[in-house]
CSV table of C-alpha atoms in Angstrom, one decimal:
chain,number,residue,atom,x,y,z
A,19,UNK,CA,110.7,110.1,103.2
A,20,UNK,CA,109.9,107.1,101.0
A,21,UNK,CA,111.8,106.7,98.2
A,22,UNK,CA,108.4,107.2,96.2
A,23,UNK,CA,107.4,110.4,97.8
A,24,UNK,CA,111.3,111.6,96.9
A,25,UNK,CA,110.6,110.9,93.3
A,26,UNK,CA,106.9,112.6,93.1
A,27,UNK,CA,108.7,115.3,95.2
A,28,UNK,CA,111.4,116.3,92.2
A,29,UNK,CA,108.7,115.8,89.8
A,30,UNK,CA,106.6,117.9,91.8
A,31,UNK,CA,109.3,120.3,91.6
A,32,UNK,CA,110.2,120.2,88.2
A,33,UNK,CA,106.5,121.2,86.9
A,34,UNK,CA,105.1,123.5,89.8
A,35,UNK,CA,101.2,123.2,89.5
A,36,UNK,CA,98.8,125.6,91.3
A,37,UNK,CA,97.4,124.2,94.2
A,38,UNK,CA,94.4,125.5,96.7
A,39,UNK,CA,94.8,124.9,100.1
A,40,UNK,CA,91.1,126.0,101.2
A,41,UNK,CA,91.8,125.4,105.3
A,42,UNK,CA,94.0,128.6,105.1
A,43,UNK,CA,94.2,129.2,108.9
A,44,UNK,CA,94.4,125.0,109.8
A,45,UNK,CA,98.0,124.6,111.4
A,46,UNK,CA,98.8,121.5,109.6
A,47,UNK,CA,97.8,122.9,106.7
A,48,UNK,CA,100.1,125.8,107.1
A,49,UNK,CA,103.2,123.9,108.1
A,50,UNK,CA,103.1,121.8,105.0
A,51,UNK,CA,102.3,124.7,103.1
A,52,UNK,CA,105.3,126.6,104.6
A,53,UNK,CA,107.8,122.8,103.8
A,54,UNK,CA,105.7,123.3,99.6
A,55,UNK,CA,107.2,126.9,99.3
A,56,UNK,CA,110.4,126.5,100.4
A,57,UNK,CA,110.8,123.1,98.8
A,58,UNK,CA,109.5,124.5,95.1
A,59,UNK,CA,107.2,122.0,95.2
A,60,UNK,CA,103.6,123.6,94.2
A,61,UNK,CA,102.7,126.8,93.8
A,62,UNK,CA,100.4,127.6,96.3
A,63,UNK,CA,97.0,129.4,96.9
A,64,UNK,CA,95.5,130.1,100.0
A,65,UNK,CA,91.8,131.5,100.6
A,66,UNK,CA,90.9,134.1,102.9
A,67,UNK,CA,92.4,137.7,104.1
A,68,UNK,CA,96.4,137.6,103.3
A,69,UNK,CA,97.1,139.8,106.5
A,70,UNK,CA,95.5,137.8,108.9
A,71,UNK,CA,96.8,134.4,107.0
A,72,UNK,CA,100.4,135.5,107.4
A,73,UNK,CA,100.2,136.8,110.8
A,74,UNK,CA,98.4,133.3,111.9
A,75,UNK,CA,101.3,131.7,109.9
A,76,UNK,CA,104.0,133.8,111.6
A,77,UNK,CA,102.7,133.2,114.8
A,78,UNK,CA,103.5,129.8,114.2
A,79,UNK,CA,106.9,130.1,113.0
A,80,UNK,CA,105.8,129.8,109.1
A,81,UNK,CA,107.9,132.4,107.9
A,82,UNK,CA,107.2,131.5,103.8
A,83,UNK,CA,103.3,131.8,103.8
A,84,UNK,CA,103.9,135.5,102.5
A,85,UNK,CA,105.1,134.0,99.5
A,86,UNK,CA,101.8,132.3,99.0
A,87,UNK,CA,99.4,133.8,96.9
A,88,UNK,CA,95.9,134.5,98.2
A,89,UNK,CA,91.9,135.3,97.1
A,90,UNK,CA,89.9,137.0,99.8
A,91,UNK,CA,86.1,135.7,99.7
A,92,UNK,CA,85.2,138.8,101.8
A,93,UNK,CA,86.2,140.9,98.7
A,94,UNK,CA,83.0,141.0,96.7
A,95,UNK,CA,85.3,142.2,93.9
A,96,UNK,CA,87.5,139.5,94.0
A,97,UNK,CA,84.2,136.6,94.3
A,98,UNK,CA,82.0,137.9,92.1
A,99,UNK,CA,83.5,136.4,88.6
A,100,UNK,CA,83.2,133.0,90.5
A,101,UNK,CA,79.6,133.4,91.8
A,102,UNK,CA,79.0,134.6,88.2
A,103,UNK,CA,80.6,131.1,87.3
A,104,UNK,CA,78.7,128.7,90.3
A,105,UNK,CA,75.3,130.3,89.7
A,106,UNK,CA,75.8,129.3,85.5
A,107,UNK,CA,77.0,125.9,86.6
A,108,UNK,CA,74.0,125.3,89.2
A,109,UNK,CA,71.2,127.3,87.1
A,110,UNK,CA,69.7,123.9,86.3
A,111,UNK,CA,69.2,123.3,89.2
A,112,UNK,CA,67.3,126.6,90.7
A,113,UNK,CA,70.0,128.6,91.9
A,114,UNK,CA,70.5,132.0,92.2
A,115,UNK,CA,73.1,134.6,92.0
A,116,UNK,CA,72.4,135.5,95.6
A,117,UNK,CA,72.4,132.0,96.5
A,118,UNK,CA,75.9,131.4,94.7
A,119,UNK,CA,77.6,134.5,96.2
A,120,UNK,CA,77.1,132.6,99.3
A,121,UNK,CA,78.0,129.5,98.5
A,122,UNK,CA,81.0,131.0,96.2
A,123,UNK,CA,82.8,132.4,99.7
A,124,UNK,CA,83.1,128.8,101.3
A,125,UNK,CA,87.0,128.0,100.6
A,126,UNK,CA,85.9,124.2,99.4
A,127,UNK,CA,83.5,125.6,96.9
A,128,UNK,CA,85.9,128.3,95.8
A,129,UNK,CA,88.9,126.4,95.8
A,130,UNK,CA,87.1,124.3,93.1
A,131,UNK,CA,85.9,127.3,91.3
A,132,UNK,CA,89.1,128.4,91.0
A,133,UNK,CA,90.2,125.4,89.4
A,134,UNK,CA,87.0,125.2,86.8
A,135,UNK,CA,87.7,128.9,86.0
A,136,UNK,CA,91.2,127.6,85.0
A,137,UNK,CA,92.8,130.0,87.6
A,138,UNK,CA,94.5,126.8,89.7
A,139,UNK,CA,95.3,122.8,88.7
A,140,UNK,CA,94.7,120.9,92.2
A,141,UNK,CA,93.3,121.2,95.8
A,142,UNK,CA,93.7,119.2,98.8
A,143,UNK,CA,91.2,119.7,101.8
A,144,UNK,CA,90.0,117.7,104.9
A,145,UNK,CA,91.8,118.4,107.7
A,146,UNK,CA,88.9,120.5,109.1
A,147,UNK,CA,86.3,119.5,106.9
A,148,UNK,CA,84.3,116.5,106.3
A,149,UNK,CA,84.9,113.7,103.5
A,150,UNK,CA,81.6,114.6,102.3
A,151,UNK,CA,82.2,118.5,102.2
A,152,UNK,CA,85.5,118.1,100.1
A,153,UNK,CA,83.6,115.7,97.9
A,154,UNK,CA,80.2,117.7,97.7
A,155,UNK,CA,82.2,121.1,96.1
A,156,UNK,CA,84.4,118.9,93.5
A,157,UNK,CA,81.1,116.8,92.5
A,158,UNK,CA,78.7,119.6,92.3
A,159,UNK,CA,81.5,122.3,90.6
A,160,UNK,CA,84.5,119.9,88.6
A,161,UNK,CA,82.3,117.0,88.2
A,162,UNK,CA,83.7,114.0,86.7
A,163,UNK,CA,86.1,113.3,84.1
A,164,UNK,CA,84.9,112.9,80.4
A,165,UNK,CA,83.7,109.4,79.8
A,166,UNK,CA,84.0,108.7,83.7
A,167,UNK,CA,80.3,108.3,86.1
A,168,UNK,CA,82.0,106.8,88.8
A,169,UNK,CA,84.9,108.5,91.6
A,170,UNK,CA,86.8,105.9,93.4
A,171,UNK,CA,89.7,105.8,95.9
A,172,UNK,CA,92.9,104.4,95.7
A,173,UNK,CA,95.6,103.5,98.5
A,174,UNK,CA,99.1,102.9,97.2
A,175,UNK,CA,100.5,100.3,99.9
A,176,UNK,CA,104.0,100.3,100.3
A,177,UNK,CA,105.2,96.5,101.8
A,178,UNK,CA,107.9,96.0,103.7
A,179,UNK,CA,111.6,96.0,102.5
A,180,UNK,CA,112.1,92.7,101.3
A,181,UNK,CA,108.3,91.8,100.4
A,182,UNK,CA,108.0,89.6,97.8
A,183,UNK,CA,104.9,90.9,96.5
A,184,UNK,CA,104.1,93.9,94.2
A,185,UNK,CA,106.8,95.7,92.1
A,186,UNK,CA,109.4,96.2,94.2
A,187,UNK,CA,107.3,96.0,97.5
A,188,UNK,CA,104.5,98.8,95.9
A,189,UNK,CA,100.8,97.9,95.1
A,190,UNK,CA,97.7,99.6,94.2
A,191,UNK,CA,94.8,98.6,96.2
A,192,UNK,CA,91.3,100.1,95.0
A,193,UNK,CA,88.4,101.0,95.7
A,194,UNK,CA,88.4,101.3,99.3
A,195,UNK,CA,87.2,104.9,100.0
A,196,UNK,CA,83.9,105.5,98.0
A,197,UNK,CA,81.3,103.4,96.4
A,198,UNK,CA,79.6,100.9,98.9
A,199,UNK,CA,78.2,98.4,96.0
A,200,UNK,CA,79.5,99.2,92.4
A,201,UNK,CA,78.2,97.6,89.5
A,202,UNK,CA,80.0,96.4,87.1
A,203,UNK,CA,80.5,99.0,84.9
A,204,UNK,CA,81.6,101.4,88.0
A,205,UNK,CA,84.1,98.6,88.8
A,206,UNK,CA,85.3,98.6,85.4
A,207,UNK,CA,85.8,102.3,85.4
A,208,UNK,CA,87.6,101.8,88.9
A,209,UNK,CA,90.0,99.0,87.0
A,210,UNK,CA,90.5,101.5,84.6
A,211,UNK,CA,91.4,104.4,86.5
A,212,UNK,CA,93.5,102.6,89.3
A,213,UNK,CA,95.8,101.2,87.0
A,214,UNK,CA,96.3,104.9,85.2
A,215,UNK,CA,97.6,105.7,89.1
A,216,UNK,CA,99.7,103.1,89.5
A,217,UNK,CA,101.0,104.2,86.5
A,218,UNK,CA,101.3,107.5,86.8
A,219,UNK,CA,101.8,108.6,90.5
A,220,UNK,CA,102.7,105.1,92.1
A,221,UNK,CA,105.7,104.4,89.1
A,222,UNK,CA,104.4,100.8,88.5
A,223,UNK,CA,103.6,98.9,85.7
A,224,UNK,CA,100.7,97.9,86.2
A,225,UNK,CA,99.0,94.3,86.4
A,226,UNK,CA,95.5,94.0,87.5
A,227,UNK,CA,93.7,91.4,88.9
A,228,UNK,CA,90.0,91.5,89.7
A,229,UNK,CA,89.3,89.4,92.7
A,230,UNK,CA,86.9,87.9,93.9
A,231,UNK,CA,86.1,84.4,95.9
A,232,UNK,CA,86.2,82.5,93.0
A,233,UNK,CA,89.1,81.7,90.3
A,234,UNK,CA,88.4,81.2,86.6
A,235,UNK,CA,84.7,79.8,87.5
A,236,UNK,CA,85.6,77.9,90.4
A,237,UNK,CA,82.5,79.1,91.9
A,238,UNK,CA,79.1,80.3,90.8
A,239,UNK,CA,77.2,82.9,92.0
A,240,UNK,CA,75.9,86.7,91.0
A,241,UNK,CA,78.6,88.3,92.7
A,242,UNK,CA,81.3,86.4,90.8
A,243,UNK,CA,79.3,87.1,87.4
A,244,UNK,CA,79.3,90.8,88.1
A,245,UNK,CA,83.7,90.6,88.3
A,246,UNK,CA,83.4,89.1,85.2
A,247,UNK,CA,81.2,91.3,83.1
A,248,UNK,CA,83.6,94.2,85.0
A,249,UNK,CA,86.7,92.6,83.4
A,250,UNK,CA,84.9,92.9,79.8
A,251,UNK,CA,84.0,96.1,80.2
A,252,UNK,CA,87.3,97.0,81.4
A,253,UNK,CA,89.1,95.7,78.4
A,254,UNK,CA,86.5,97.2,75.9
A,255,UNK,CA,87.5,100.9,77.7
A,256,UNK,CA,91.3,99.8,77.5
A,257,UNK,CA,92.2,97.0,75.7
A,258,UNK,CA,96.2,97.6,75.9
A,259,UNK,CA,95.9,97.1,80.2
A,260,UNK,CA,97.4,94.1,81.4
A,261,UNK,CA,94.6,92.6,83.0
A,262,UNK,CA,92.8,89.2,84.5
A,263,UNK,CA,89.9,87.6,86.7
A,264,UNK,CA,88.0,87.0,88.2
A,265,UNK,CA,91.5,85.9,90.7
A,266,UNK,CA,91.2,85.0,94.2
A,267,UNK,CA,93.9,86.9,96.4
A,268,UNK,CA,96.3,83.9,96.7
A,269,UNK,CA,95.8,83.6,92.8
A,270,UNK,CA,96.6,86.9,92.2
A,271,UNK,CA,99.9,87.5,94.0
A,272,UNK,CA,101.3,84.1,94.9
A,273,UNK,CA,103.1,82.6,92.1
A,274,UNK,CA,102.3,78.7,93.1
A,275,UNK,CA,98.6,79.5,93.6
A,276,UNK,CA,98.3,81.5,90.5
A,277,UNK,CA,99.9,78.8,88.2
A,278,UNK,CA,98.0,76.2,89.6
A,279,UNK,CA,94.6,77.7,89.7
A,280,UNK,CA,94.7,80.0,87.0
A,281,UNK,CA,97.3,78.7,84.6
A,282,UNK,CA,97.8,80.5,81.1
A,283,UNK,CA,97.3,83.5,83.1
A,284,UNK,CA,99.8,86.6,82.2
A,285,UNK,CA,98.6,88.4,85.5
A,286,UNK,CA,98.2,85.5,88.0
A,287,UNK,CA,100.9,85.0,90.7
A,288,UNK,CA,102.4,88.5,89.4
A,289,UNK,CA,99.9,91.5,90.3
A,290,UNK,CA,100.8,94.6,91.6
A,291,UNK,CA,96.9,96.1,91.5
A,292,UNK,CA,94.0,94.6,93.7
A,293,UNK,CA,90.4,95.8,92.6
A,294,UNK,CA,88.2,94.8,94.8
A,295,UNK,CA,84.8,93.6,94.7
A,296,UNK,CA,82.9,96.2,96.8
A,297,UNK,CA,83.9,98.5,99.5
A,298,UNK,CA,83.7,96.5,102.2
A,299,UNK,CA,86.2,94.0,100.9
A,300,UNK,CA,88.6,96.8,100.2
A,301,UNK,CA,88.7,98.9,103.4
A,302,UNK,CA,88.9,96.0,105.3
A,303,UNK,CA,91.6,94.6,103.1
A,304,UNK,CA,94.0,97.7,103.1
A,305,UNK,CA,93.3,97.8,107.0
A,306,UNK,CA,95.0,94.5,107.4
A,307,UNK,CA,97.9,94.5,105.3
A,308,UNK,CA,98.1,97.8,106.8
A,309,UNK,CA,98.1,96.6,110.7
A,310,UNK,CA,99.5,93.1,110.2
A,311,UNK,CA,102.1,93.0,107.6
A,312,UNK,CA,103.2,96.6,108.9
A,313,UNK,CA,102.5,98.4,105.3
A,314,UNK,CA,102.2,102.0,104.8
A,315,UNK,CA,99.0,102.9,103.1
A,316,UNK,CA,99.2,105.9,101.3
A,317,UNK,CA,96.0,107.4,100.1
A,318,UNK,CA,92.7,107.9,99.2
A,319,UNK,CA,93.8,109.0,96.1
A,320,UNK,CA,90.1,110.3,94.4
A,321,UNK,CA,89.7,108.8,90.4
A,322,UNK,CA,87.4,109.8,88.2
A,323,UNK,CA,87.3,113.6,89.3
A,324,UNK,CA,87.1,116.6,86.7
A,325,UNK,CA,90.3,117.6,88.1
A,326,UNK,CA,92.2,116.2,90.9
A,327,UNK,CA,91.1,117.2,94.5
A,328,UNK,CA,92.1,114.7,97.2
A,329,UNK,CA,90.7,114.0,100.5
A,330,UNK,CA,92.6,114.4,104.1
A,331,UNK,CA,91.9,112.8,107.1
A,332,UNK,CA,91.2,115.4,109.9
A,333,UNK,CA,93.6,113.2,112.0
A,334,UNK,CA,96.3,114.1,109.8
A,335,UNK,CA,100.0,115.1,110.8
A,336,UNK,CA,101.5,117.7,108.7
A,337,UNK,CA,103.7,114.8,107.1
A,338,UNK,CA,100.5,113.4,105.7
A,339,UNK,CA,99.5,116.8,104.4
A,340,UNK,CA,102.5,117.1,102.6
A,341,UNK,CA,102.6,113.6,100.9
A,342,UNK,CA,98.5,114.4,99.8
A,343,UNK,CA,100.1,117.6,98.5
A,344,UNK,CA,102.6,115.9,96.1
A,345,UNK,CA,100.0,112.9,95.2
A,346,UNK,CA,97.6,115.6,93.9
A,347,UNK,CA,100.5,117.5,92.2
A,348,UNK,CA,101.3,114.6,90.5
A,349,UNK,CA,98.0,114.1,89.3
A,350,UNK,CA,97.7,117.6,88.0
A,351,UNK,CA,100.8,117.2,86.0
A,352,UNK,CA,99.5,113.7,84.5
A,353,UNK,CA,96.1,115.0,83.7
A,354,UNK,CA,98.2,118.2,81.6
A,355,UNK,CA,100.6,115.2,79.8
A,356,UNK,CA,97.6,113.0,78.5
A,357,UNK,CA,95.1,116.1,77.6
């Protein structure tokens, strides 16, 4: 395991959060549950009929699932103070208490419920469900954070040993899972919140660049107007972040380039966080380093959520599940430290 993952792990460990895995019966899901209990590492919280979860789970050779513990949506006893909950958050918009029983007994939906209710910190979901079903039960039940209208994604990319860029071979690439076009103010907020995780859960110190095909005016166009308007937003919402643009890449990361084209520059040559101009940019960026320098990209991790829900891919080994697992952890633990 990467030497990041150990230290998120002991962290992890050291300040157990309680964390919903919705896809109770997924086998993945299980056998990184199962690796969570016996390691200490969350306290866990599975949906659905405890019996027939631990007999599944045993089947499998998961022998700690019974130490889990567990909410039953067929237990109208149990679901009803979160329907009650659902229906007062979704009133606004026409729903009824028959309407939110149902939609209370999905495990997304109740997962998140859970958490809103203050009855668990985190949830990680995906391997059987859809992006946009994980997404559609945090946005309609945890919302966003305060001061926060736009969610991004995050992939911490670890380079290989002996990289000379990033901190120590880490950087934080963003956003490159959710909004197609952002303005500048959502890629402002995205500067924002992906330099608070590669603080918090990647263990950088963060220096931002927002890139763009331009450097210091190099070019003129809309596009290169609308990464500089995000870089004054971003230092009106945090003036103490150490960050420039609008940087090409070379500018950014390569010390040569960024003295010579950007000269004066305290982030130029030396950054560890890439926001990128759009979506596009970003997937396709991540991809490569990704394929061709031979990086491990770790991530989505979801920004800008009321509480911290992350995403799986339903390709996902068990190994991925588990890493999600302590990501979100960590962000649960953050988000308690700076409340």
């Amino acid at each position: 395991m990467e030497q990041l993952f150990i230290d998120l792990e002991k962290k992890a460990v050291a300040c157990p959060q309680r964390l919903v895995l919705p896809e109770s019966f997924e086998p993945r899901t299980l056998q990184a549950a199962n690796l969570v209990i016996e390691r200490g590492a969350a306290k866990v919280i599975l949906i659905g009929d405890k019996n027939e979860i631990v007999a599944k789970a045993k089947e499998l050779g998961f022998n700690n699932i019974e130490k889990a513990s567990f909410i039953n949506p067929a237990n109208a006893e149990e679901l009803e103070p979160y329907a009650q909950l659902l229906q007062e958050l979704r009133k606004k918009k026409g729903m009824t208490i028959e309407q939110a029983r149902v939609t209370a007994a999905d495990p997304l939906y109740l997962g998140c419920l859970l958490i809103k209710n203050g009855d668990a910190d985190a949830q990680v979901a995906g391997a059987e469900n859809t992006t946009g079903n994980v997404l559609r039960a945090a946005f309609q039940v945890l919302k966003t954070a305060p001061g926060v209208s736009a969610v991004s994604g995050a992939f911490i990319m670890l380079l290989p040993e002996g990289s000379p860029y990033g901190e120590n071979g880490t950087m934080v690439f963003a956003d490159c899972a959710v909004i197609p076009d952002p303005d500048a103010s959502q890629l402002a907020q995205t500067a924002v919140l992906t330099e608070k995780t590669a603080r918090d859960i990647a263990g950088i110190d963060p220096k931002v660049a927002m890139l763009s095909f331009s450097t210091k005016g190099s070019a003129s166009h809309e596009k290169v107007d609308k990464v500089t308007e995000a870089l004054r937003l971003a230092r009106e919402m945090n003036p103490d972040m150490k960050i420039d643009g609008e940087l090409q890449a070379d500018a950014a990361i390569v010390p040569s380039v960024g003295a010579s084209k950007a000269p004066g520059s305290d982030i130029a040559g030396k950054a560890n966080v890439l926001v990128f101009p759009n979506l596009e940019v970003g997937n396709i960026a991540y991809k490569l380093v990704q394929r061709l320098a031979g990086a491990t990209a770790v991530g989505p991790v979801l920004q800008g959520l009321g509480a911290p829900v992350n995403d799986l891919s339903r390709g996902c080994s068990p190994d991925d599940v588990y890493k999600t697992i302590l990501l979100t952890c960590n962000q649960a633990i953050s988000k308690k430290a700076n409340n």
